[in-house]
Amino acid sequence: MKILITSGGTTEKIDSVRGITNHATGSLGKHIAEIFLEKGYQVTLVTTKQAVKPNEHPLLTVHTITNVESLLTTLEPLVKNHDVFIHSMAVSDYTPVYMTGLSEVESAHRVSDLLQRHNTETKISSKDDYQVLFLKKTPKVISLVNTWNPDITLIGFKLLVGVSKEELFAIARKSLQKNKARYIVANDLTEIDENHHHAYMLDESNVYEADTKESIASLIFERVTNHD
Amino acid sequence: MKILITSGGTTEKIDSVRGITNHATGSLGKHIAEIFLEKGYQVTLVTTKQAVKPNEHPLLTVHTITNVESLLTTLEPLVKNHDVFIHSMAVSDYTPVYMTGLSEVESAHRVSDLLQRHNTETKISSKDDYQVLFLKKTPKVISLVNTWNPDITLIGFKLLVGVSKEELFAIARKSLQKNKARYIVANDLTEIDENHHHAYMLDESNVYEADTKESIASLIFERVTNHD
């Protein structure tokens, strides 16, 4: 059984010096990778340069990506030849299209015309008091997994902020069905700090719970290997 | 002589999970700090969590900041009690004000009205195909240094992308005058990679040149201690 894990957060470039980053340390993905490696499984980790990573290990292969585009290109062949995919990476949901001063937006005949423009400078000028950045939705990586490999066991993640347990569960179960995931790990940013990480792991009828990154990793390991 | 150094790049939050980051590893600032520490100077380093840092050292104090606001609050008292300020940090020139779907911008009576709005959700919804992020200029940290401490020896940095040497020099000399800096270190992103870092160090009448981060650090050390 080959295990594919993503960790860290993607960055979408605005220009050659600035980018929009999804904050994620990569430490949960590191714990998950470590437990599978310890138990003798072959692990492929897709992560970012900034993310914390497990130590080198004979069973570990690491691929480094930057943005959603490079994530998609890297993942497609990997999803096709792995048995389990644990997608803990924080993926950018929008990517920059065009950045300009407020005055160009105010004087545009139709604001949507600006979506056809592109920045030609490599470092966008910083003269205006206000700037406007147009962004477009990125492809939802998790929704493509089943089309790439319908047989893979998919573990998805859902991070929300300050919602009720009911709302968290409802959104997680929707993701479970929509993406044909085996489990969704649902967590709330307000319940995550340096030492704690509260999460629920849900399928259609069960809910498992964990309180630290280590115990989330153990729980995922147990659930995944239980279905061997 | 007490040396204050900034390194790394600031991040301005969009919401609780996303931010705009100025890419900078912190490695030039690390080299500069190390050379002053080796020579027995007291060094204060203002940097970010993500940046690479020198090893612990009895003469080194490290302050960690995130965004421009925390940088300003941290720097003001430090600039007042240091003799030299080497400002190599990549500072965000814009900070998010409001993020919304394209439709709200299209239907706004005046686009500038949206600058008064604020996001209330902690994680901004990602339903729209296009989103629009409004940003406002941040205070120019380097321009405040002289008002905080007119006696400090200020070394500023100017990073441009793909410009001629003449343009780079002209912009660096303008910054020299405007910010009452002792030197500006001017560099072009197209001349920086893993192993090389080409930079010019300019004052009103002289130009010094270096080709690696180590030699830039040595050059700054020589120039600064030359004026003891």
Short mmCIF file of C-alpha atoms in Angstrom, two decimals, chain B residues 48-215:
data_model
loop_
_atom_site.label_atom_id
_atom_site.label_comp_id
_atom_site.label_asym_id
_atom_site.label_seq_id
_atom_site.Cartn_x
_atom_site.Cartn_y
_atom_site.Cartn_z
CA THR B 48 10.22 37.03 10.89
CA LYS B 49 9.37 33.52 12.08
CA GLN B 50 9.99 32.12 8.58
CA ALA B 51 13.38 33.79 8.01
CA VAL B 52 16.69 31.96 8.44
CA LYS B 53 18.53 33.29 11.48
CA PRO B 54 22.08 33.29 12.91
CA ASN B 55 22.81 30.80 15.70
CA GLU B 56 22.30 32.02 19.26
CA HIS B 57 25.11 34.33 20.36
CA PRO B 58 25.73 36.25 23.62
CA LEU B 59 25.88 39.55 21.67
CA LEU B 60 22.69 38.87 19.65
CA THR B 61 19.10 39.90 20.50
CA VAL B 62 16.31 38.77 18.14
CA HIS B 63 12.84 40.37 17.81
CA THR B 64 10.20 38.60 15.70
CA ILE B 65 7.59 40.64 13.79
CA THR B 66 4.86 39.72 11.29
CA ASN B 67 3.45 42.73 9.42
CA VAL B 68 4.32 46.40 8.82
CA GLU B 69 2.37 47.53 11.89
CA SER B 70 4.31 45.25 14.25
CA LEU B 71 7.53 46.20 12.47
CA LEU B 72 6.92 49.93 13.11
CA THR B 73 6.06 49.38 16.80
CA THR B 74 9.14 47.21 17.31
CA LEU B 75 11.56 49.41 15.36
CA GLU B 76 10.82 52.88 16.74
CA PRO B 77 12.39 52.38 20.21
CA LEU B 78 15.23 50.31 18.73
CA VAL B 79 16.16 52.93 16.11
CA LYS B 80 16.37 55.45 18.97
CA ASN B 81 18.99 53.47 20.91
CA HIS B 82 21.18 52.05 18.14
CA ASP B 83 24.02 53.66 16.19
CA VAL B 84 23.69 51.85 12.88
CA PHE B 85 20.54 50.56 11.16
CA ILE B 86 20.88 48.10 8.28
CA HIS B 87 17.39 47.69 6.85
CA SER B 88 17.54 44.64 4.57
CA MET B 89 13.97 43.43 5.24
CA ALA B 90 11.50 43.19 2.34
CA VAL B 91 8.59 45.26 3.65
CA SER B 92 5.05 44.96 2.23
CA ASP B 93 4.15 48.18 0.44
CA TYR B 94 0.40 47.45 0.54
CA THR B 95 -1.92 45.94 3.13
CA PRO B 96 -5.40 44.44 2.59
CA VAL B 97 -8.43 46.65 3.32
CA TYR B 98 -11.39 44.67 1.96
CA MET B 99 -11.99 41.56 -0.13
CA THR B 100 -15.23 40.84 -1.95
CA GLY B 101 -16.74 39.11 -4.96
CA LEU B 102 -16.58 40.79 -8.38
CA SER B 103 -20.35 41.33 -8.39
CA GLU B 104 -20.23 43.70 -5.39
CA VAL B 105 -17.59 45.78 -7.17
CA GLU B 106 -19.62 45.85 -10.41
CA SER B 107 -22.74 46.97 -8.61
CA ALA B 108 -21.06 49.58 -6.38
CA HIS B 109 -22.17 53.17 -7.03
CA ARG B 110 -18.63 54.35 -6.53
CA VAL B 111 -15.79 51.81 -6.33
CA SER B 112 -14.05 53.94 -3.71
CA ASP B 113 -17.02 53.44 -1.34
CA LEU B 114 -15.80 49.87 -0.90
CA LEU B 115 -12.62 51.15 0.78
CA GLN B 116 -14.78 51.94 3.82
CA ARG B 117 -16.00 48.34 4.11
CA HIS B 118 -14.40 45.67 6.25
CA ASN B 119 -14.58 41.90 6.14
CA THR B 120 -16.46 40.51 9.11
CA GLU B 121 -15.91 36.82 8.44
CA THR B 122 -12.64 35.48 9.79
CA LYS B 123 -12.17 33.31 6.72
CA ILE B 124 -13.44 35.07 3.62
CA SER B 125 -15.93 33.01 1.62
CA SER B 126 -14.71 31.46 -1.59
CA LYS B 127 -17.91 31.11 -3.58
CA ASP B 128 -17.37 33.75 -6.28
CA ASP B 129 -15.50 32.90 -9.48
CA TYR B 130 -13.64 36.19 -9.19
CA GLN B 131 -12.67 38.08 -6.09
CA VAL B 132 -11.37 41.61 -5.72
CA LEU B 133 -8.92 42.62 -3.02
CA PHE B 134 -8.54 46.31 -2.15
CA LEU B 135 -5.21 47.31 -0.65
CA LYS B 136 -3.82 50.53 0.80
CA LYS B 137 -0.25 51.78 0.93
CA THR B 138 1.66 51.05 4.12
CA PRO B 139 3.85 53.71 5.82
CA LYS B 140 7.38 53.72 4.35
CA VAL B 141 9.44 52.52 7.30
CA ILE B 142 12.74 53.83 5.87
CA SER B 143 11.36 57.37 5.59
CA LEU B 144 10.61 57.44 9.34
CA VAL B 145 14.08 56.43 10.51
CA ASN B 146 15.56 59.92 10.37
CA THR B 147 12.60 61.41 12.28
CA TRP B 148 13.09 58.80 15.05
CA ASN B 149 16.87 59.23 15.28
CA PRO B 150 18.60 61.82 13.07
CA ASP B 151 22.05 60.60 14.24
CA ILE B 152 21.70 56.96 13.21
CA THR B 153 23.80 55.65 10.32
CA LEU B 154 21.17 54.26 7.95
CA ILE B 155 21.92 51.63 5.30
CA GLY B 156 18.89 51.18 3.03
CA PHE B 157 18.18 48.58 0.35
CA LYS B 158 16.56 48.91 -3.05
CA LEU B 159 15.47 45.82 -4.96
CA LEU B 160 14.35 46.27 -8.56
CA VAL B 161 13.64 43.77 -11.33
CA GLY B 162 15.17 43.86 -14.80
CA VAL B 163 16.24 47.52 -14.94
CA SER B 164 19.39 49.10 -16.41
CA LYS B 165 22.35 49.95 -14.18
CA GLU B 166 21.63 53.66 -14.80
CA GLU B 167 18.04 53.36 -13.65
CA LEU B 168 19.06 51.30 -10.61
CA PHE B 169 21.63 53.95 -9.62
CA ALA B 170 19.22 56.83 -10.19
CA ILE B 171 16.53 55.23 -8.01
CA ALA B 172 19.09 54.30 -5.31
CA ARG B 173 20.49 57.87 -5.18
CA LYS B 174 16.97 59.30 -4.94
CA SER B 175 16.33 56.99 -1.94
CA LEU B 176 19.69 58.05 -0.44
CA GLN B 177 18.65 61.70 -0.41
CA LYS B 178 15.01 61.27 0.45
CA ASN B 179 15.67 59.00 3.44
CA LYS B 180 18.94 60.65 4.56
CA ALA B 181 20.67 57.28 4.28
CA ARG B 182 24.46 56.87 4.54
CA TYR B 183 24.39 54.17 1.84
CA ILE B 184 21.86 52.37 -0.33
CA VAL B 185 22.53 48.78 -1.36
CA ALA B 186 20.96 48.48 -4.82
CA ASN B 187 20.27 45.14 -6.45
CA ASP B 188 18.29 43.57 -9.25
CA LEU B 189 16.34 40.33 -8.75
CA THR B 190 17.55 39.05 -12.15
CA GLU B 191 21.08 39.08 -10.72
CA ILE B 192 20.29 37.03 -7.61
CA ASP B 193 20.21 33.23 -7.42
CA GLU B 194 21.20 30.46 -5.00
CA ASN B 195 24.94 31.14 -5.34
CA HIS B 196 25.25 34.72 -6.57
CA HIS B 197 23.93 38.03 -5.38
CA HIS B 198 25.17 41.01 -7.36
CA ALA B 199 24.77 44.35 -5.57
CA TYR B 200 26.03 47.91 -5.63
CA MET B 201 26.54 49.93 -2.46
CA LEU B 202 26.22 53.64 -3.22
CA ASP B 203 26.65 56.93 -1.45
CA GLU B 204 26.55 60.37 -3.10
CA SER B 205 29.86 59.96 -4.88
CA ASN B 206 31.05 56.35 -4.57
CA VAL B 207 29.95 52.96 -5.84
CA TYR B 208 31.17 49.68 -4.30
CA GLU B 209 30.28 46.32 -5.76
CA ALA B 210 29.85 42.76 -4.47
CA ASP B 211 28.88 39.42 -6.00
CA THR B 212 27.70 37.16 -3.16
CA LYS B 213 25.70 37.59 0.05
CA GLU B 214 28.92 37.01 2.03
CA SER B 215 30.77 39.73 0.14
#
